[in-house]
mmCIF file of C-alpha atoms and ligand atoms in Angstrom:
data_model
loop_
_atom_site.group_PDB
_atom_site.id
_atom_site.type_symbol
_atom_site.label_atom_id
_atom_site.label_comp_id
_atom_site.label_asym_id
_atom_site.label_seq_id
_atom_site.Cartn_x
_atom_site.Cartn_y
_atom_site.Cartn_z
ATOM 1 C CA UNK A 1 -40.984 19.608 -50.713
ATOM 2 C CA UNK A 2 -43.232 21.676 -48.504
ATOM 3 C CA UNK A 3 -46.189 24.502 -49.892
ATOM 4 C CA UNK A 4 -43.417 27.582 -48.759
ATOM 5 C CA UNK A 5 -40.939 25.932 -50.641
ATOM 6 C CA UNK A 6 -42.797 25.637 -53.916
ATOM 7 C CA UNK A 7 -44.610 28.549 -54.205
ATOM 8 C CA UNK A 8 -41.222 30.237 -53.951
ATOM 9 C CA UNK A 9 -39.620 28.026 -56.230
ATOM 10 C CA UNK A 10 -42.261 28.919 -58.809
ATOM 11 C CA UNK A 11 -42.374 32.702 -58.012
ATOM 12 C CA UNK A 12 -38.592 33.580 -57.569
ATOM 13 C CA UNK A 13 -37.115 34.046 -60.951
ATOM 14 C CA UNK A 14 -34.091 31.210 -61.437
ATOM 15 C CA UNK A 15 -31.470 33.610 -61.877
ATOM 16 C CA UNK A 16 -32.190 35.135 -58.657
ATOM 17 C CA UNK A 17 -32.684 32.039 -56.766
ATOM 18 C CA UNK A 18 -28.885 30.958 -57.500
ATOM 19 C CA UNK A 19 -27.688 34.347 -56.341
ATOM 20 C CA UNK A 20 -25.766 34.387 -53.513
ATOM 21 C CA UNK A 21 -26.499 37.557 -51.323
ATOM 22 C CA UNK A 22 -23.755 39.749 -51.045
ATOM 23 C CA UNK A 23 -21.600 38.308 -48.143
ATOM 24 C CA UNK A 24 -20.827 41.766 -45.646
ATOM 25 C CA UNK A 25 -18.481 39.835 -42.575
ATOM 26 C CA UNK A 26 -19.256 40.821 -39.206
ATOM 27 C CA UNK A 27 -16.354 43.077 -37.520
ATOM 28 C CA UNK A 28 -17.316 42.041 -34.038
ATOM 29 C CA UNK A 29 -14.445 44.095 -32.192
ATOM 30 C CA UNK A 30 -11.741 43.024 -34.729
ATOM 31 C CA UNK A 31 -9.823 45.682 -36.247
ATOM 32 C CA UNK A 32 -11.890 46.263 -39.222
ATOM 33 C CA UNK A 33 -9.768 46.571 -42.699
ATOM 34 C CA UNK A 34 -11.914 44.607 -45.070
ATOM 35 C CA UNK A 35 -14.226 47.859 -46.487
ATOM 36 C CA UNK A 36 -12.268 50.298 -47.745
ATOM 37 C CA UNK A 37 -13.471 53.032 -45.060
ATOM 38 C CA UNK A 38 -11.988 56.046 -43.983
ATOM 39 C CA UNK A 39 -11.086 54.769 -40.469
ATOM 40 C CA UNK A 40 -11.149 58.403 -39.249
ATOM 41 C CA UNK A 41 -13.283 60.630 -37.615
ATOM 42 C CA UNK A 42 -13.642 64.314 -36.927
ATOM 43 C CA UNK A 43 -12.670 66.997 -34.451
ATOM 44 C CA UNK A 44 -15.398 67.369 -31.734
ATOM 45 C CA UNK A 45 -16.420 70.571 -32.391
ATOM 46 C CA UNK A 46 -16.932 69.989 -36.092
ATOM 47 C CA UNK A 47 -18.583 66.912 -35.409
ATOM 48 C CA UNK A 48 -20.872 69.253 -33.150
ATOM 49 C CA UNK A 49 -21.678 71.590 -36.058
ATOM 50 C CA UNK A 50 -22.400 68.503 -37.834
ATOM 51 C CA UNK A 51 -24.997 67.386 -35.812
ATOM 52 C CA UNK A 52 -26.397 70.767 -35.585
ATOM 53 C CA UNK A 53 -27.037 70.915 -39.471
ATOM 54 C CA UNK A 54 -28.521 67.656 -39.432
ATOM 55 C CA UNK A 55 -31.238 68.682 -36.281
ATOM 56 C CA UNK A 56 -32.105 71.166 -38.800
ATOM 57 C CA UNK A 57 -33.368 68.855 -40.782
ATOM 58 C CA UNK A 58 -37.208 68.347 -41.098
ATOM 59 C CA UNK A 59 -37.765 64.640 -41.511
ATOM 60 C CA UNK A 60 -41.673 65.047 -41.391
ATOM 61 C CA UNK A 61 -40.977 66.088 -44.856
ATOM 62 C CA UNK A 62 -39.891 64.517 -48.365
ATOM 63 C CA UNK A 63 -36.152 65.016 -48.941
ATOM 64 C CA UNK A 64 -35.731 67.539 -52.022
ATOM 65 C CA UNK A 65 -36.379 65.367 -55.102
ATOM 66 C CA UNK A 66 -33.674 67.033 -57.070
ATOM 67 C CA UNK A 67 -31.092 67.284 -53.813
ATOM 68 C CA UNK A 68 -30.322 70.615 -55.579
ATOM 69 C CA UNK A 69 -27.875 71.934 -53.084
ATOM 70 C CA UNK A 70 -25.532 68.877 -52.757
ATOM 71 C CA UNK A 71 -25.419 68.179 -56.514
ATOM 72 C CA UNK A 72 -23.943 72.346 -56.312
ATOM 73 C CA UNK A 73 -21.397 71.329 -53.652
ATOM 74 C CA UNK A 74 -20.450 67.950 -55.968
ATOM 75 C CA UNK A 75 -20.203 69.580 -58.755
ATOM 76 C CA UNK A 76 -17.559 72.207 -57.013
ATOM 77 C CA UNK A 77 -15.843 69.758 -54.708
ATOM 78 C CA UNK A 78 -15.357 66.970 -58.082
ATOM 79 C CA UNK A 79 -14.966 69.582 -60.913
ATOM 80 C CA UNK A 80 -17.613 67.987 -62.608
ATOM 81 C CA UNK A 81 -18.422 70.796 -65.783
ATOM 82 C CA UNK A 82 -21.341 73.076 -66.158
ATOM 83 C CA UNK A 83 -22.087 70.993 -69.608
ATOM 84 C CA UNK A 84 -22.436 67.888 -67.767
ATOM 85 C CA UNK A 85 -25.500 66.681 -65.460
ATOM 86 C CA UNK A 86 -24.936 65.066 -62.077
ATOM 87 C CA UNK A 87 -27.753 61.985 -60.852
ATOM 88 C CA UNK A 88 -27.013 60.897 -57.447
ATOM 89 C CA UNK A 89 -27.504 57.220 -56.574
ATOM 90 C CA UNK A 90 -27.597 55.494 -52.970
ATOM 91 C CA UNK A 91 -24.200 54.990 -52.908
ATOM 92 C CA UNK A 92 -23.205 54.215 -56.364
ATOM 93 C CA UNK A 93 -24.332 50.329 -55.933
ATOM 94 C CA UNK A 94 -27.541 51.954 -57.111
ATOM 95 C CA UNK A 95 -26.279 53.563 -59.981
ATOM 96 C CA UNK A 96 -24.822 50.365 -61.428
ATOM 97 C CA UNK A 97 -28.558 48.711 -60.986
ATOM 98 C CA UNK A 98 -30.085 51.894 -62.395
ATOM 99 C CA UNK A 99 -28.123 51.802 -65.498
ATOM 100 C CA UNK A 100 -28.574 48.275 -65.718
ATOM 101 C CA UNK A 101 -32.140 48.564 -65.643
ATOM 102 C CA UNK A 102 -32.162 51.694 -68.452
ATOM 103 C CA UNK A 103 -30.486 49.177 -70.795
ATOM 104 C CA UNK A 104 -31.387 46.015 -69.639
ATOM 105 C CA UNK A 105 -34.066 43.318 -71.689
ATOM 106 C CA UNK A 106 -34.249 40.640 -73.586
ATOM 107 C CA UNK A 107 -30.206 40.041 -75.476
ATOM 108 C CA UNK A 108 -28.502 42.836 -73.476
ATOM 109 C CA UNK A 109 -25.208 42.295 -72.130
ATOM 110 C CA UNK A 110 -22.531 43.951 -69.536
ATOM 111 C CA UNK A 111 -19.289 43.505 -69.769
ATOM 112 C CA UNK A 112 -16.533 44.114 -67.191
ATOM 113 C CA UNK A 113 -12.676 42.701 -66.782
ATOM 114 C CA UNK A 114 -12.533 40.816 -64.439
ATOM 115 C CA UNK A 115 -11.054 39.859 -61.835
ATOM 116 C CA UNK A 116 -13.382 43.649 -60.635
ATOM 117 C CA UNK A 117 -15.878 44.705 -58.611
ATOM 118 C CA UNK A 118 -18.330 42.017 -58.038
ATOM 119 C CA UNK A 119 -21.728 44.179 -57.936
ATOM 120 C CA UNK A 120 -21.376 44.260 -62.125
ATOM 121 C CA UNK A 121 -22.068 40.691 -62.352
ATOM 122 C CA UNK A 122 -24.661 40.569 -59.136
ATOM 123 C CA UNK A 123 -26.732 43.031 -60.582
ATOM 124 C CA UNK A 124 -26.655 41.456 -64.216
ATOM 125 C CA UNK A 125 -27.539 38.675 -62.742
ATOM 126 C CA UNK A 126 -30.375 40.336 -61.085
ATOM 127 C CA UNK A 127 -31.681 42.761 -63.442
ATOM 128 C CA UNK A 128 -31.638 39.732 -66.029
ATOM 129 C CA UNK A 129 -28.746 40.629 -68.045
ATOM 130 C CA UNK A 130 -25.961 38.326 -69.835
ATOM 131 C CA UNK A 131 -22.657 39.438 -67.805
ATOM 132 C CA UNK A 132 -19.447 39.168 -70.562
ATOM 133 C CA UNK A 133 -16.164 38.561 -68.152
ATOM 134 C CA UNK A 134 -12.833 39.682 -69.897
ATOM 135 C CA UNK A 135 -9.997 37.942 -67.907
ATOM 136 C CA UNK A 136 -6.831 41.024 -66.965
ATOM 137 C CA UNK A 137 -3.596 39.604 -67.861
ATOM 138 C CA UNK A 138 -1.275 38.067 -65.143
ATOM 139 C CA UNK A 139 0.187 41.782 -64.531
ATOM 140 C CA UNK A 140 -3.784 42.704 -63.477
ATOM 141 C CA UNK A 141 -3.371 45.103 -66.323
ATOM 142 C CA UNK A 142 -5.996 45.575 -69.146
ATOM 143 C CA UNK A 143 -6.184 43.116 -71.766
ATOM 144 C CA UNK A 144 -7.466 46.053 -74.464
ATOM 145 C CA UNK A 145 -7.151 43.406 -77.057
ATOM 146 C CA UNK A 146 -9.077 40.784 -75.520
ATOM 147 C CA UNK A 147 -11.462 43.634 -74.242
ATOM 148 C CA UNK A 148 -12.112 44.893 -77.427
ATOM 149 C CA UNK A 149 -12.544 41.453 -79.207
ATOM 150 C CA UNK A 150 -15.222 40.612 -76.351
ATOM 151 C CA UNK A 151 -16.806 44.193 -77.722
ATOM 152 C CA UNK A 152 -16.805 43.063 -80.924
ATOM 153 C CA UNK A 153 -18.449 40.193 -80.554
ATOM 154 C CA UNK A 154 -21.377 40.725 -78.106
ATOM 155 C CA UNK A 155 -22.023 43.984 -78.658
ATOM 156 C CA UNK A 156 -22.188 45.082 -74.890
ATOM 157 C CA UNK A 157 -24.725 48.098 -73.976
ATOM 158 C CA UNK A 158 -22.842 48.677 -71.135
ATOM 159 C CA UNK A 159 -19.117 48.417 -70.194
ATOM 160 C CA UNK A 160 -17.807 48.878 -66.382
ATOM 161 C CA UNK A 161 -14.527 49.702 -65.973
ATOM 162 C CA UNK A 162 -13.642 50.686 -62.398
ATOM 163 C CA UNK A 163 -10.482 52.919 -62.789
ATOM 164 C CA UNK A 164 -8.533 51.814 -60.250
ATOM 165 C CA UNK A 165 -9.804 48.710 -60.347
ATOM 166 C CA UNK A 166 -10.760 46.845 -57.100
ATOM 167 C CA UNK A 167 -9.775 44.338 -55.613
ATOM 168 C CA UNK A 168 -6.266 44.458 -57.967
ATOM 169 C CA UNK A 169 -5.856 48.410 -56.622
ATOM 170 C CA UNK A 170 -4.123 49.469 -60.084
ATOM 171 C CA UNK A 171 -4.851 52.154 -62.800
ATOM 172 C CA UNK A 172 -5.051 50.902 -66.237
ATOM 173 C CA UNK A 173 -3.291 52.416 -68.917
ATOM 174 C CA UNK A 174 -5.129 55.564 -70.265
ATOM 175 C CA UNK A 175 -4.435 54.262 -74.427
ATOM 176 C CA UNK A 176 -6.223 50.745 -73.321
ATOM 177 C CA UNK A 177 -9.081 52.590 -71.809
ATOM 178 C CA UNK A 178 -9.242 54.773 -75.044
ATOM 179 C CA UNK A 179 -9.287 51.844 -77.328
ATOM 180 C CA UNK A 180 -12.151 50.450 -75.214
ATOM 181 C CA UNK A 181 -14.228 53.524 -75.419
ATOM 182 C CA UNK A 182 -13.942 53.972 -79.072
ATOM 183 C CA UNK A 183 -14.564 49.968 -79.668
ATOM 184 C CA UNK A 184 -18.006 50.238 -77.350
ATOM 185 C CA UNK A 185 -21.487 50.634 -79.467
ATOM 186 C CA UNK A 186 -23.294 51.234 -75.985
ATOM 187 C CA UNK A 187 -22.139 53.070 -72.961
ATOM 188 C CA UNK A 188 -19.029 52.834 -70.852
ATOM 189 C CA UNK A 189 -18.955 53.488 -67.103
ATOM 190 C CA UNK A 190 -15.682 54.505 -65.898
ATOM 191 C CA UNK A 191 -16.210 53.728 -61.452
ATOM 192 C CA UNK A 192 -13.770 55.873 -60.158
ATOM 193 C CA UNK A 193 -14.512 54.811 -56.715
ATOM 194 C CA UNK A 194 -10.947 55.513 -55.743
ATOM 195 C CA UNK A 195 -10.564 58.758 -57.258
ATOM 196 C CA UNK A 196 -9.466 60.385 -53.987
ATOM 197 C CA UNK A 197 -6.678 57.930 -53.792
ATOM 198 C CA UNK A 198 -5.431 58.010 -57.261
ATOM 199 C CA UNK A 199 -5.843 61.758 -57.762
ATOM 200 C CA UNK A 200 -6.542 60.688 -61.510
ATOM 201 C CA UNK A 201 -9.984 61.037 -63.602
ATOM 202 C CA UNK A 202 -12.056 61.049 -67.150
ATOM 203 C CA UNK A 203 -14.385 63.697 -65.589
ATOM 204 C CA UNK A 204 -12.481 66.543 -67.797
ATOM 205 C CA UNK A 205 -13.115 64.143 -70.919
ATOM 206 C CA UNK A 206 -16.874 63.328 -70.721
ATOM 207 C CA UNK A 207 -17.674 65.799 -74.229
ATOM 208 C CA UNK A 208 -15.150 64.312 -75.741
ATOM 209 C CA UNK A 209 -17.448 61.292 -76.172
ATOM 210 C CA UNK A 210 -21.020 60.411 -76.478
ATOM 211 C CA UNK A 211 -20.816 57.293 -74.831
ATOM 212 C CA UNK A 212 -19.102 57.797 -71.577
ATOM 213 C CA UNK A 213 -19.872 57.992 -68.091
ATOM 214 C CA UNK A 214 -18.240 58.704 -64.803
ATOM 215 C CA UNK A 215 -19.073 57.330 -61.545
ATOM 216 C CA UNK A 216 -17.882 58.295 -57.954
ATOM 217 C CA UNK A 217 -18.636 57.649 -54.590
ATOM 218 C CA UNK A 218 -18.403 59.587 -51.252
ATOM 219 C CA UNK A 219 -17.737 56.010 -49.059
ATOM 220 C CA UNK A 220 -14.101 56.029 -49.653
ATOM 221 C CA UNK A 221 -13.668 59.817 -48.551
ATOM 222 C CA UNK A 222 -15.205 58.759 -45.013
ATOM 223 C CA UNK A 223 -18.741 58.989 -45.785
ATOM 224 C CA UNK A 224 -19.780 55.150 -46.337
ATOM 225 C CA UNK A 225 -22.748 55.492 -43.742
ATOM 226 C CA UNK A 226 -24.636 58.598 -45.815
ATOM 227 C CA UNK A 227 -24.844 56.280 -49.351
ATOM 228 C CA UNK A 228 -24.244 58.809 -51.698
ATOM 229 C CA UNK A 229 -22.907 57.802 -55.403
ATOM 230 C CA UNK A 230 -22.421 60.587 -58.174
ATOM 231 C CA UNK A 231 -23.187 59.679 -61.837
ATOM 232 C CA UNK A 232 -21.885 62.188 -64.187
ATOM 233 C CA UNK A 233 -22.267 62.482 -68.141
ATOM 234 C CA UNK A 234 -23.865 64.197 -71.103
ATOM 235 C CA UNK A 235 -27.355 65.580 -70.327
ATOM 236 C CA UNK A 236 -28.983 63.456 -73.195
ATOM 237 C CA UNK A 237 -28.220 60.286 -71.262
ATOM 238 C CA UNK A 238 -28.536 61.043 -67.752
ATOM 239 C CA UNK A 239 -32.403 62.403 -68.414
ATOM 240 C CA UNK A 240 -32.762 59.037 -69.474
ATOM 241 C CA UNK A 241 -31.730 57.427 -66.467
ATOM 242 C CA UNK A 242 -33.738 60.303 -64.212
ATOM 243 C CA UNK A 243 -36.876 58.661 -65.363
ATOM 244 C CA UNK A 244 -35.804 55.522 -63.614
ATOM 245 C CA UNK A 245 -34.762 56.909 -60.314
ATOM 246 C CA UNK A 246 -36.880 56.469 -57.639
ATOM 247 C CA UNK A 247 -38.103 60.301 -56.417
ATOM 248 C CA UNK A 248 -36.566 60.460 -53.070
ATOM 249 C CA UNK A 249 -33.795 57.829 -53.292
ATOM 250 C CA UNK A 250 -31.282 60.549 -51.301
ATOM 251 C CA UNK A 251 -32.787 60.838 -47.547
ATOM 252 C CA UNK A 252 -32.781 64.281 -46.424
ATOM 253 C CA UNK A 253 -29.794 63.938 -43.936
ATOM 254 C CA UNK A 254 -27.594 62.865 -46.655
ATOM 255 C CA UNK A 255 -28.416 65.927 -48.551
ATOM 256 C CA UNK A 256 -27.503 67.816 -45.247
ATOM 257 C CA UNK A 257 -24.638 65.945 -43.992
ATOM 258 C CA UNK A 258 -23.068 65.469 -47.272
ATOM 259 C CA UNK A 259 -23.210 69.150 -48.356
ATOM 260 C CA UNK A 260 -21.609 69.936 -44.937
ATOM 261 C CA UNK A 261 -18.839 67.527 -44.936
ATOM 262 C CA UNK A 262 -17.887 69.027 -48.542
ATOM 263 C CA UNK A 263 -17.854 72.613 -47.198
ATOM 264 C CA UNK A 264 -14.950 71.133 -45.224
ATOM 265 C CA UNK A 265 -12.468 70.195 -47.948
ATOM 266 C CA UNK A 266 -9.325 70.550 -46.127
ATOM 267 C CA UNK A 267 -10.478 67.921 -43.733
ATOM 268 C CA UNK A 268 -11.122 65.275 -46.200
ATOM 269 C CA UNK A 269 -8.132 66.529 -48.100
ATOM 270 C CA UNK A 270 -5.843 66.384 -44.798
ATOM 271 C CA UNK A 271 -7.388 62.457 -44.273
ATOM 272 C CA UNK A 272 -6.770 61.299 -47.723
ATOM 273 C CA UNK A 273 -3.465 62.636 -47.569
ATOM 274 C CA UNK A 274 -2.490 60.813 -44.109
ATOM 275 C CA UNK A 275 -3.970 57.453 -45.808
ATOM 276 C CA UNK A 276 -1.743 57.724 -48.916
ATOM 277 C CA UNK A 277 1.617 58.034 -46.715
ATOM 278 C CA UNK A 278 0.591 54.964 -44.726
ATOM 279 C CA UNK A 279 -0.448 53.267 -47.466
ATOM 280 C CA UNK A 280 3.296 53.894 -48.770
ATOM 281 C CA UNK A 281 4.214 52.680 -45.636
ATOM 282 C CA UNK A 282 2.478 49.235 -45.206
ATOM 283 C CA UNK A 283 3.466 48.120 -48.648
ATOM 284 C CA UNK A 284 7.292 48.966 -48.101
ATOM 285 C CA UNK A 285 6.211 46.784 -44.663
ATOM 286 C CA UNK A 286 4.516 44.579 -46.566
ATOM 287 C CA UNK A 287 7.627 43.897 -49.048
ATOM 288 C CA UNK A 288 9.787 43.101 -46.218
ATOM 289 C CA UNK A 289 7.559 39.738 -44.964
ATOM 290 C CA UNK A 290 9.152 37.157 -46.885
ATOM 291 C CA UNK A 291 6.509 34.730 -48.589
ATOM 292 C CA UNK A 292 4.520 38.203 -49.260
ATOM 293 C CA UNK A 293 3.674 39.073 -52.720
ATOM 294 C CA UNK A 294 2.787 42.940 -52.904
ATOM 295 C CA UNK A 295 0.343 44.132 -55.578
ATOM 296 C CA UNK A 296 1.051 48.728 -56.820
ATOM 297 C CA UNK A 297 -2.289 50.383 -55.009
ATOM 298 C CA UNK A 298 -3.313 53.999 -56.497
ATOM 299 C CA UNK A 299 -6.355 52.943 -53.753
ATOM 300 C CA UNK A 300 -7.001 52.788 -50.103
ATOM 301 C CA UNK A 301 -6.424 49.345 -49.846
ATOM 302 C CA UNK A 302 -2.971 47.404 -51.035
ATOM 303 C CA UNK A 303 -3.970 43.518 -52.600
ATOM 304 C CA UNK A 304 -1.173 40.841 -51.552
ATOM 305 C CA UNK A 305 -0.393 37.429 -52.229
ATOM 306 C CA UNK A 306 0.722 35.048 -49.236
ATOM 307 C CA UNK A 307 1.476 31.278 -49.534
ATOM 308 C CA UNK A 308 -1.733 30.219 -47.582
ATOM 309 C CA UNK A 309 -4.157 32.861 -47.660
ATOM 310 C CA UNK A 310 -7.001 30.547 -46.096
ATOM 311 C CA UNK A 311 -4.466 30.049 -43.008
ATOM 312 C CA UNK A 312 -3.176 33.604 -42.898
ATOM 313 C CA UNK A 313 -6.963 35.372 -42.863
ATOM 314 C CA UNK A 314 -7.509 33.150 -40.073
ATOM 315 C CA UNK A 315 -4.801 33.482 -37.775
ATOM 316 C CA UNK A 316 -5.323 37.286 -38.491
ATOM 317 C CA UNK A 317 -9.051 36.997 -37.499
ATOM 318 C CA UNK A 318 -7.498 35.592 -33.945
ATOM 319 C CA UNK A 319 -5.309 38.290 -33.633
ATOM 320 C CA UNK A 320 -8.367 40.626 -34.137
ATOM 321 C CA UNK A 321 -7.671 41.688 -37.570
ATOM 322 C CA UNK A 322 -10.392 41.431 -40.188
ATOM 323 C CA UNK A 323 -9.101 41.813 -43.746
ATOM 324 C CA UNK A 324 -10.763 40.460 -46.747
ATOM 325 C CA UNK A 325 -10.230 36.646 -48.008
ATOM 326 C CA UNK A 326 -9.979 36.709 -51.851
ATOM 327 C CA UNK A 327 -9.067 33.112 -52.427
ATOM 328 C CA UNK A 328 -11.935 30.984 -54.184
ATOM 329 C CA UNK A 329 -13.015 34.064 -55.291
ATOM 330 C CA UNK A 330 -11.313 33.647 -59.039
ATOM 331 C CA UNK A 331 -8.462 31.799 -60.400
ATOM 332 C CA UNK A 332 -6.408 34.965 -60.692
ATOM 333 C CA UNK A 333 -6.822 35.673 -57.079
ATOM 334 C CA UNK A 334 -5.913 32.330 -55.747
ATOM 335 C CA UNK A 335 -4.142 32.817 -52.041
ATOM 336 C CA UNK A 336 -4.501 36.937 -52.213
ATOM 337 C CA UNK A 337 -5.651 39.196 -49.538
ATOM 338 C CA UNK A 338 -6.880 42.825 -49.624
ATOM 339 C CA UNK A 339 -6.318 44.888 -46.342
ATOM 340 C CA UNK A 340 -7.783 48.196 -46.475
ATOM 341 C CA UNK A 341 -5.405 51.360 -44.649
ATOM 342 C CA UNK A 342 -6.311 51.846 -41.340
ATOM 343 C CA UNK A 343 -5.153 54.411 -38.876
ATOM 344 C CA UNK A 344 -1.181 54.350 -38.120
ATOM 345 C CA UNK A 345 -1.788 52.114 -35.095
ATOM 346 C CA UNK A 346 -4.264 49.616 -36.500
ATOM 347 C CA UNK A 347 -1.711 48.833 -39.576
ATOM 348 C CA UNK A 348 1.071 48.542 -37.165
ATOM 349 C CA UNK A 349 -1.447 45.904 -35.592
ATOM 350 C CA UNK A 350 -2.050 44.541 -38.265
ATOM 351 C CA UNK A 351 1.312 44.341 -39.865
ATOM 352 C CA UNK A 352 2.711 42.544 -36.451
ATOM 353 C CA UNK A 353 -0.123 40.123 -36.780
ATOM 354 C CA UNK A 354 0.810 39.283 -40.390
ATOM 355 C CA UNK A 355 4.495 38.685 -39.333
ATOM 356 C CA UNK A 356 3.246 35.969 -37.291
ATOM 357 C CA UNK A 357 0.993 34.106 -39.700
ATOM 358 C CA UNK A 358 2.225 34.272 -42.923
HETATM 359 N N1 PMP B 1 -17.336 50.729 -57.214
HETATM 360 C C1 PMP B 1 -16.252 50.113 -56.736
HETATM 361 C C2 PMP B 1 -15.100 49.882 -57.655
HETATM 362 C C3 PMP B 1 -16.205 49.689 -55.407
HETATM 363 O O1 PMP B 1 -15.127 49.044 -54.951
HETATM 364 C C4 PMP B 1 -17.329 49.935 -54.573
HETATM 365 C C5 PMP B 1 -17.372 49.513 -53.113
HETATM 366 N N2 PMP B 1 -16.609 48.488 -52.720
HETATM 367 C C6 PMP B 1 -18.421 50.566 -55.121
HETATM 368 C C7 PMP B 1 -18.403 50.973 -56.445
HETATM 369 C C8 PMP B 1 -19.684 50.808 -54.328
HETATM 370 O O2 PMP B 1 -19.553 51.857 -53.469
HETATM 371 P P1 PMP B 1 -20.790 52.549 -52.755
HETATM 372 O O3 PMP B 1 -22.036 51.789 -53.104
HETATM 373 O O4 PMP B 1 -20.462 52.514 -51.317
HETATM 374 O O5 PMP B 1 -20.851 53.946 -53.322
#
């Protein structure tokens, strides 16, 4: 074994040497339906604006610690309440770390269903906490039994539940969620991540509980690039967590090009609107491919089953189409697919494709 390779073998902590980096696949020129992006963009002339409020911008200077004016835009555009405080994450992959780290030491656990998002478990892993896995039923619905039995026993201090889930694109039922809430001794995180999409949220029942916390994103809406996440919850907690933020984690043309884009509401509106009829449209596509198993999606994406999904994700890849491969990933995903909704041509693309290799 060479010097390099020791000294890092004694310096990296073991849990973090058997990570596995988060795998992002290269797009290339394919068709690219493996993210869950908006795949459109703006008028010219608004785009022009745009780039006018961000020359504005004076990046000789610190971005405004508190990002004061897009946390009053959030708060109007996501009908978050004047009770509640707002802490903004870089993209809401921080957030998860940053409430990992607030609870996190020696015994601490997180607990998540699973199959879910995999950043729970990456960070635990990272952050040194004991990740708790509570396996969805066959329907991809909530197991509140089994969820609340895990609670029971390891005492989580934090629960993740991302409401709807990805990469099964369903709501769980509201009672479940309630049962899970009330069983939890530490906090629970609902990631509504695909809030725009499901039109459905806990934000208007935050002071009903002490121990509950709501999480959303602006990457779905069309705004992956900026990395903005929104944390919202009682002020008690989230004054907590400020201490842990880094001072400047939002960059000073996200505060600017954020704020803008949420001035233009109908816009975003219009968008999600056009990807909820196509997504209506590719699954009653989808249902028509015999040896295609269609998963309900209250998301921007639509999970499916095929009989080869290894075969299928590659044949699509050589017609130009990158979805995402979820076989291997868990047992309850064996030979499934996510494809996120593109624009009306690239679905019709990609729906063609699929015809031919499933
Ligand atoms: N939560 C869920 C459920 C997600 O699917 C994702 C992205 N795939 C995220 C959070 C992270 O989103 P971002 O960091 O872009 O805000």
């Amino acid at each position: 074994m060479g010097a390099l390779t020791k000294r890092i073998e004694h310096w990296i902590r073991p849990s973090v040497r058997t990570l596995r980096a988060y795998h992002v696949a290269d797009a290339g020129n394919m068709i690219k339906l493996d993210a869950m992006e908006n795949p459109n963009i703006w008028p010219g002339e608004l785009e022009q604006a745009w780039l006018q409020a961000l020359g504005a911008v004076q990046i000789n200077r610190y971005p405004d610690a508190r990002a004061q004016e897009l946390k009053d835009a959030l708060r109007t555009y996501m009908d978050i309440p004047a009770s509640l405080d707002i802490m903004l994450g870089n993209g809401s992959d921080e957030l998860i770390q940053l409430l990992q780290l607030a609870v996190g030491g020696p015994g601490r656990k997180v607990l998540a269903p699973t199959p879910s998002f995999v950043m729970y478990e990456m960070i635990a892993a990272a952050v040194g906490m004991e990740f708790v896995a509570v396996s969805l039923r066959d329907s991809f619905d909530l197991d509140a039994h089994a969820m609340c039995v895990a609670i029971e026993e390891h005492q989580p201090a934090l629960v993740f539940i991302a409401w709807p889930n990805n990469p099964t694109g369903n709501l769980f039922d509201t009672q479940a969620l309630e049962a899970v809430i009330e069983a939890s001794p530490g906090l629970v995180v609902i990631d509504e991540a695909y809030q725009p999409f499901s039109k459905k949220t806990w934000m208007s029942r935050l002071d009903q509980y002490d121990n509950l916390l709501v999480m959303r994103t602006l990457s779905k809406m069309g705004m992956a690039g900026l990395r903005l996440g929104v944390l919202a919850g009682k002020r008690a907690w989230l004054q907590e967590f400020e201490k842990i933020r880094l001072p400047y984690n939002i960059n000073s043309l996200t505060q600017t090009g954020a704020a803008f884009v949420l001035e233009h509401q109908g816009l975003i509106g219009g968008q999600i609107e056009q990807i909820c009829v196509e997504r209506q449209r590719v699954i009653e596509a989808l249902q028509a491919i015999a040896g295609v198993k269609v998963y309900p999606s209250h998301t921007n994406f639509i999970l499916f089953r095929v009989e080869n999904a290894d075969t299928v994700f590659m044949r699509l890849k050589q017609s130009g189409i990158l979805v995402k491969n979820l076989n291997g990933v868990s047992a309850a995903l064996d030979s499934c697919l996510r494809v996120t909704i593109g624009l009306c041509k690239e679905n019709d693309a990609f729906l063609s494709a699929l015809v031919q290799a499933a």
